[in-house]
PDB file of C-alpha atoms in Angstrom:
ATOM      1  CA  MET A   1     -37.027 -88.675 -70.317  1.00 63.00           C
ATOM      2  CA  ASP A   2     -38.841 -86.853 -67.513  1.00 71.00           C
ATOM      3  CA  LEU A   3     -42.532 -86.015 -67.182  1.00 72.00           C
ATOM      4  CA  THR A   4     -41.915 -82.300 -67.880  1.00 75.00           C
ATOM      5  CA  HIS A   5     -40.344 -83.172 -71.222  1.00 75.00           C
ATOM      6  CA  VAL A   6     -43.274 -85.479 -72.063  1.00 75.00           C
ATOM      7  CA  ARG A   7     -45.745 -82.697 -71.245  1.00 74.00           C
ATOM      8  CA  ARG A   8     -43.850 -80.300 -73.543  1.00 75.00           C
ATOM      9  CA  LEU A   9     -44.083 -82.884 -76.320  1.00 75.00           C
ATOM     10  CA  ILE A  10     -47.828 -83.177 -75.742  1.00 75.00           C
ATOM     11  CA  ASP A  11     -48.175 -79.367 -75.876  1.00 73.00           C
ATOM     12  CA  LEU A  12     -46.120 -79.316 -79.075  1.00 73.00           C
ATOM     13  CA  LEU A  13     -48.368 -81.949 -80.645  1.00 69.00           C
ATOM     14  CA  ALA A  14     -51.431 -79.921 -79.653  1.00 70.00           C
ATOM     15  CA  THR A  15     -50.150 -76.873 -81.556  1.00 70.00           C
ATOM     16  CA  ALA A  16     -48.593 -78.633 -84.543  1.00 69.00           C
ATOM     17  CA  PRO A  17     -50.497 -79.542 -87.712  1.00 71.00           C
ATOM     18  CA  VAL A  18     -49.608 -83.237 -87.278  1.00 72.00           C
ATOM     19  CA  THR A  19     -51.379 -86.134 -85.549  1.00 76.00           C
ATOM     20  CA  GLU A  20     -48.356 -88.165 -84.468  1.00 78.00           C
ATOM     21  CA  LEU A  21     -44.993 -87.374 -82.881  1.00 75.00           C
ATOM     22  CA  GLU A  22     -42.151 -89.820 -82.197  1.00 80.00           C
ATOM     23  CA  VAL A  23     -38.969 -88.884 -80.298  1.00 80.00           C
ATOM     24  CA  GLU A  24     -35.980 -90.973 -79.277  1.00 80.00           C
ATOM     25  CA  GLU A  25     -33.739 -89.708 -76.489  1.00 77.00           C
ATOM     26  CA  GLY A  26     -31.418 -91.316 -73.958  1.00 75.00           C
ATOM     27  CA  GLY A  27     -32.373 -94.898 -74.783  1.00 77.00           C
ATOM     28  CA  CYS A  28     -36.119 -94.230 -74.614  1.00 79.00           C
ATOM     29  CA  ARG A  29     -38.519 -93.779 -77.473  1.00 81.00           C
ATOM     30  CA  ILE A  30     -41.915 -92.151 -77.061  1.00 80.00           C
ATOM     31  CA  ARG A  31     -44.681 -91.987 -79.642  1.00 80.00           C
ATOM     32  CA  ILE A  32     -47.616 -89.689 -79.006  1.00 79.00           C
ATOM     33  CA  THR A  33     -50.651 -89.677 -81.272  1.00 77.00           C
ATOM     34  CA  ARG A  34     -53.644 -87.376 -81.285  1.00 71.00           C
ATOM     35  CA  GLY A  35     -57.241 -88.542 -81.655  1.00 64.00           C
ATOM     36  CA  GLY A  36     -58.834 -91.969 -81.764  1.00 53.00           C
ATOM     37  CA  GLY A  37     -58.099 -92.646 -78.079  1.00 47.00           C
ATOM     38  CA  ALA A  38     -54.553 -93.798 -78.884  1.00 43.00           C
ATOM     39  CA  GLN A  39     -52.230 -94.023 -75.887  1.00 47.00           C
ATOM     40  CA  PRO A  40     -48.595 -92.836 -75.809  1.00 47.00           C
ATOM     41  CA  GLU A  41     -46.059 -95.592 -76.185  1.00 49.00           C
ATOM     42  CA  VAL A  42     -42.673 -95.746 -74.449  1.00 50.00           C
ATOM     43  CA  ALA A  43     -40.181 -98.457 -75.344  1.00 50.00           C
ATOM     44  CA  PRO A  44     -36.414 -98.878 -74.959  1.00 52.00           C
ATOM     45  CA  SER A  45     -34.436 -98.636 -78.183  1.00 49.00           C
ATOM     46  CA  ALA A  46     -31.951-101.313 -77.068  1.00 49.00           C
ATOM     47  CA  PRO A  47     -31.632-104.674 -78.880  1.00 49.00           C
ATOM     48  CA  ALA A  48     -34.246-107.295 -77.945  1.00 44.00           C
ATOM     49  CA  ALA A  49     -31.766-109.389 -75.886  1.00 45.00           C
ATOM     50  CA  VAL A  50     -30.929-106.427 -73.674  1.00 44.00           C
ATOM     51  CA  ALA A  51     -34.515-105.186 -73.558  1.00 43.00           C
ATOM     52  CA  ALA A  52     -35.681-108.469 -72.055  1.00 45.00           C
ATOM     53  CA  HIS A  53     -33.630-107.707 -68.928  1.00 47.00           C
ATOM     54  CA  ALA A  54     -34.222-103.954 -68.764  1.00 45.00           C
ATOM     55  CA  PRO A  55     -37.268-102.567 -66.946  1.00 48.00           C
ATOM     56  CA  VAL A  56     -39.736-100.781 -69.178  1.00 46.00           C
ATOM     57  CA  ALA A  57     -41.344 -97.652 -67.762  1.00 48.00           C
ATOM     58  CA  ALA A  58     -44.783 -96.764 -69.052  1.00 47.00           C
ATOM     59  CA  VAL A  59     -45.765 -93.132 -69.144  1.00 49.00           C
ATOM     60  CA  ALA A  60     -49.491 -92.549 -68.886  1.00 48.00           C
ATOM     61  CA  ALA A  61     -50.398 -89.247 -70.486  1.00 47.00           C
ATOM     62  CA  PRO A  62     -53.815 -87.954 -71.352  1.00 47.00           C
ATOM     63  CA  ALA A  63     -54.914 -88.204 -74.954  1.00 47.00           C
ATOM     64  CA  VAL A  64     -54.589 -84.835 -76.635  1.00 45.00           C
ATOM     65  CA  ALA A  65     -57.810 -83.795 -78.300  1.00 44.00           C
ATOM     66  CA  PRO A  66     -57.824 -80.858 -80.689  1.00 44.00           C
ATOM     67  CA  VAL A  67     -59.951 -77.965 -79.490  1.00 41.00           C
ATOM     68  CA  ALA A  68     -61.859 -76.269 -82.276  1.00 47.00           C
ATOM     69  CA  GLU A  69     -62.566 -72.968 -80.504  1.00 50.00           C
ATOM     70  CA  GLU A  70     -59.103 -72.334 -79.062  1.00 64.00           C
ATOM     71  CA  ALA A  71     -55.731 -71.809 -80.677  1.00 88.00           C
ATOM     72  CA  VAL A  72     -52.273 -71.369 -79.207  1.00 94.00           C
ATOM     73  CA  ILE A  73     -49.528 -68.892 -80.090  1.00 94.00           C
ATOM     74  CA  ALA A  74     -46.201 -70.693 -79.696  1.00 93.00           C
ATOM     75  CA  ALA A  75     -42.614 -69.499 -79.311  1.00 93.00           C
ATOM     76  CA  PRO A  76     -40.871 -69.187 -82.695  1.00 92.00           C
ATOM     77  CA  SER A  77     -37.468 -70.109 -81.253  1.00 91.00           C
ATOM     78  CA  TYR A  78     -35.495 -70.885 -78.098  1.00 92.00           C
ATOM     79  CA  GLY A  79     -34.780 -67.973 -75.756  1.00 93.00           C
ATOM     80  CA  VAL A  80     -36.156 -65.787 -72.973  1.00 94.00           C
ATOM     81  CA  PHE A  81     -39.778 -64.709 -73.413  1.00 96.00           C
ATOM     82  CA  HIS A  82     -40.677 -61.027 -72.894  1.00 95.00           C
ATOM     83  CA  LEU A  83     -44.247 -59.692 -72.638  1.00 95.00           C
ATOM     84  CA  SER A  84     -43.216 -56.049 -73.212  1.00 94.00           C
ATOM     85  CA  PRO A  85     -40.816 -54.277 -75.588  1.00 93.00           C
ATOM     86  CA  ALA A  86     -38.692 -52.859 -72.730  1.00 91.00           C
ATOM     87  CA  PRO A  87     -38.445 -53.134 -68.933  1.00 90.00           C
ATOM     88  CA  GLY A  88     -41.214 -51.047 -67.354  1.00 91.00           C
ATOM     89  CA  ALA A  89     -43.113 -50.670 -70.646  1.00 94.00           C
ATOM     90  CA  PRO A  90     -46.694 -51.903 -70.919  1.00 94.00           C
ATOM     91  CA  PRO A  91     -47.119 -55.436 -72.331  1.00 95.00           C
ATOM     92  CA  PHE A  92     -47.781 -55.975 -76.032  1.00 95.00           C
ATOM     93  CA  VAL A  93     -51.120 -57.658 -75.198  1.00 95.00           C
ATOM     94  CA  THR A  94     -53.235 -58.452 -72.145  1.00 94.00           C
ATOM     95  CA  VAL A  95     -55.836 -61.113 -71.367  1.00 94.00           C
ATOM     96  CA  GLY A  96     -59.129 -60.241 -73.027  1.00 94.00           C
ATOM     97  CA  GLN A  97     -57.536 -58.161 -75.796  1.00 95.00           C
ATOM     98  CA  ASN A  98     -58.381 -58.931 -79.432  1.00 95.00           C
ATOM     99  CA  VAL A  99     -55.462 -59.561 -81.774  1.00 95.00           C
ATOM    100  CA  GLN A 100     -55.132 -59.795 -85.534  1.00 94.00           C
ATOM    101  CA  ALA A 101     -53.144 -62.397 -87.469  1.00 92.00           C
ATOM    102  CA  GLY A 102     -49.534 -61.212 -87.711  1.00 93.00           C
ATOM    103  CA  GLN A 103     -49.812 -58.787 -84.769  1.00 94.00           C
ATOM    104  CA  GLU A 104     -46.760 -58.709 -82.476  1.00 95.00           C
ATOM    105  CA  VAL A 105     -47.698 -60.141 -79.060  1.00 95.00           C
ATOM    106  CA  GLY A 106     -44.271 -60.666 -77.441  1.00 95.00           C
ATOM    107  CA  LEU A 107     -40.539 -61.147 -77.938  1.00 95.00           C
ATOM    108  CA  VAL A 108     -38.137 -64.070 -77.589  1.00 95.00           C
ATOM    109  CA  GLU A 109     -34.543 -63.040 -76.851  1.00 93.00           C
ATOM    110  CA  ALA A 110     -31.668 -65.359 -77.718  1.00 89.00           C
ATOM    111  CA  MET A 111     -28.041 -64.192 -77.606  1.00 88.00           C
ATOM    112  CA  LYS A 112     -29.070 -60.498 -77.563  1.00 86.00           C
ATOM    113  CA  VAL A 113     -31.233 -60.984 -80.669  1.00 89.00           C
ATOM    114  CA  PHE A 114     -34.950 -60.286 -80.277  1.00 92.00           C
ATOM    115  CA  ASN A 115     -37.408 -62.307 -82.370  1.00 91.00           C
ATOM    116  CA  ALA A 116     -40.999 -61.103 -82.610  1.00 93.00           C
ATOM    117  CA  VAL A 117     -43.755 -63.447 -81.488  1.00 94.00           C
ATOM    118  CA  ARG A 118     -46.708 -62.877 -83.799  1.00 94.00           C
ATOM    119  CA  ALA A 119     -50.312 -64.048 -83.603  1.00 93.00           C
ATOM    120  CA  THR A 120     -50.869 -66.895 -86.025  1.00 91.00           C
ATOM    121  CA  GLN A 121     -54.551 -66.047 -86.368  1.00 92.00           C
ATOM    122  CA  ALA A 122     -57.069 -63.479 -85.224  1.00 93.00           C
ATOM    123  CA  GLY A 123     -58.710 -64.011 -81.852  1.00 93.00           C
ATOM    124  CA  ARG A 124     -58.932 -62.893 -78.234  1.00 95.00           C
ATOM    125  CA  ILE A 125     -56.134 -63.533 -75.714  1.00 94.00           C
ATOM    126  CA  ALA A 126     -57.725 -66.024 -73.297  1.00 93.00           C
ATOM    127  CA  ALA A 127     -54.600 -66.728 -71.230  1.00 93.00           C
ATOM    128  CA  VAL A 128     -50.901 -65.938 -70.984  1.00 94.00           C
ATOM    129  CA  LEU A 129     -49.303 -69.363 -70.458  1.00 94.00           C
ATOM    130  CA  VAL A 130     -45.712 -68.289 -69.693  1.00 93.00           C
ATOM    131  CA  GLU A 131     -44.442 -65.661 -67.250  1.00 93.00           C
ATOM    132  CA  ASP A 132     -42.336 -62.727 -68.422  1.00 94.00           C
ATOM    133  CA  GLY A 133     -38.612 -63.581 -68.318  1.00 93.00           C
ATOM    134  CA  THR A 134     -39.126 -67.346 -68.617  1.00 93.00           C
ATOM    135  CA  GLU A 135     -36.784 -69.409 -70.765  1.00 94.00           C
ATOM    136  CA  VAL A 136     -38.760 -71.145 -73.526  1.00 94.00           C
ATOM    137  CA  GLU A 137     -38.053 -73.591 -76.332  1.00 93.00           C
ATOM    138  CA  ALA A 138     -39.268 -73.378 -79.911  1.00 91.00           C
ATOM    139  CA  GLY A 139     -42.902 -74.459 -79.984  1.00 91.00           C
ATOM    140  CA  THR A 140     -43.609 -73.711 -76.310  1.00 93.00           C
ATOM    141  CA  PRO A 141     -47.221 -72.462 -76.029  1.00 94.00           C
ATOM    142  CA  LEU A 142     -47.153 -68.809 -74.896  1.00 95.00           C
ATOM    143  CA  PHE A 143     -50.744 -67.595 -75.315  1.00 95.00           C
ATOM    144  CA  ARG A 144     -54.108 -69.278 -75.627  1.00 94.00           C
ATOM    145  CA  LEU A 145     -56.583 -67.648 -78.019  1.00 93.00           C
ATOM    146  CA  ALA A 146     -60.337 -67.987 -77.731  1.00 87.00           C
TER     147      ALA A 146
END
């Protein structure tokens, strides 16, 4: 499990309505919790006899604290993120623009199917976190609202 993947998990936890996330992949298990100063935990999922001989890598990641004033609009699915409805067209939203809950703010294209990205709540676009044309996964933070 690489550091980029761990950061994506931390971002996912920051946007999800849960306080703990545990993932097992490729012989490694990581548990990330939010709040209370808890630290992420990485442990091999091999039997204890094998684990005694295997090196254990610790991943130090910052504790994720929920931010009351800011919210994130995340990708609804895997695909390529588009800021505008067509090439050369103006973007759906720009930094500083106010949006309403349910307003279309972008598109995610997967296998020639376009899924609307909609604001989950009203607010002002504080930052665009992903460049136009970038491949994203479900839950990837796309916009930060203030």
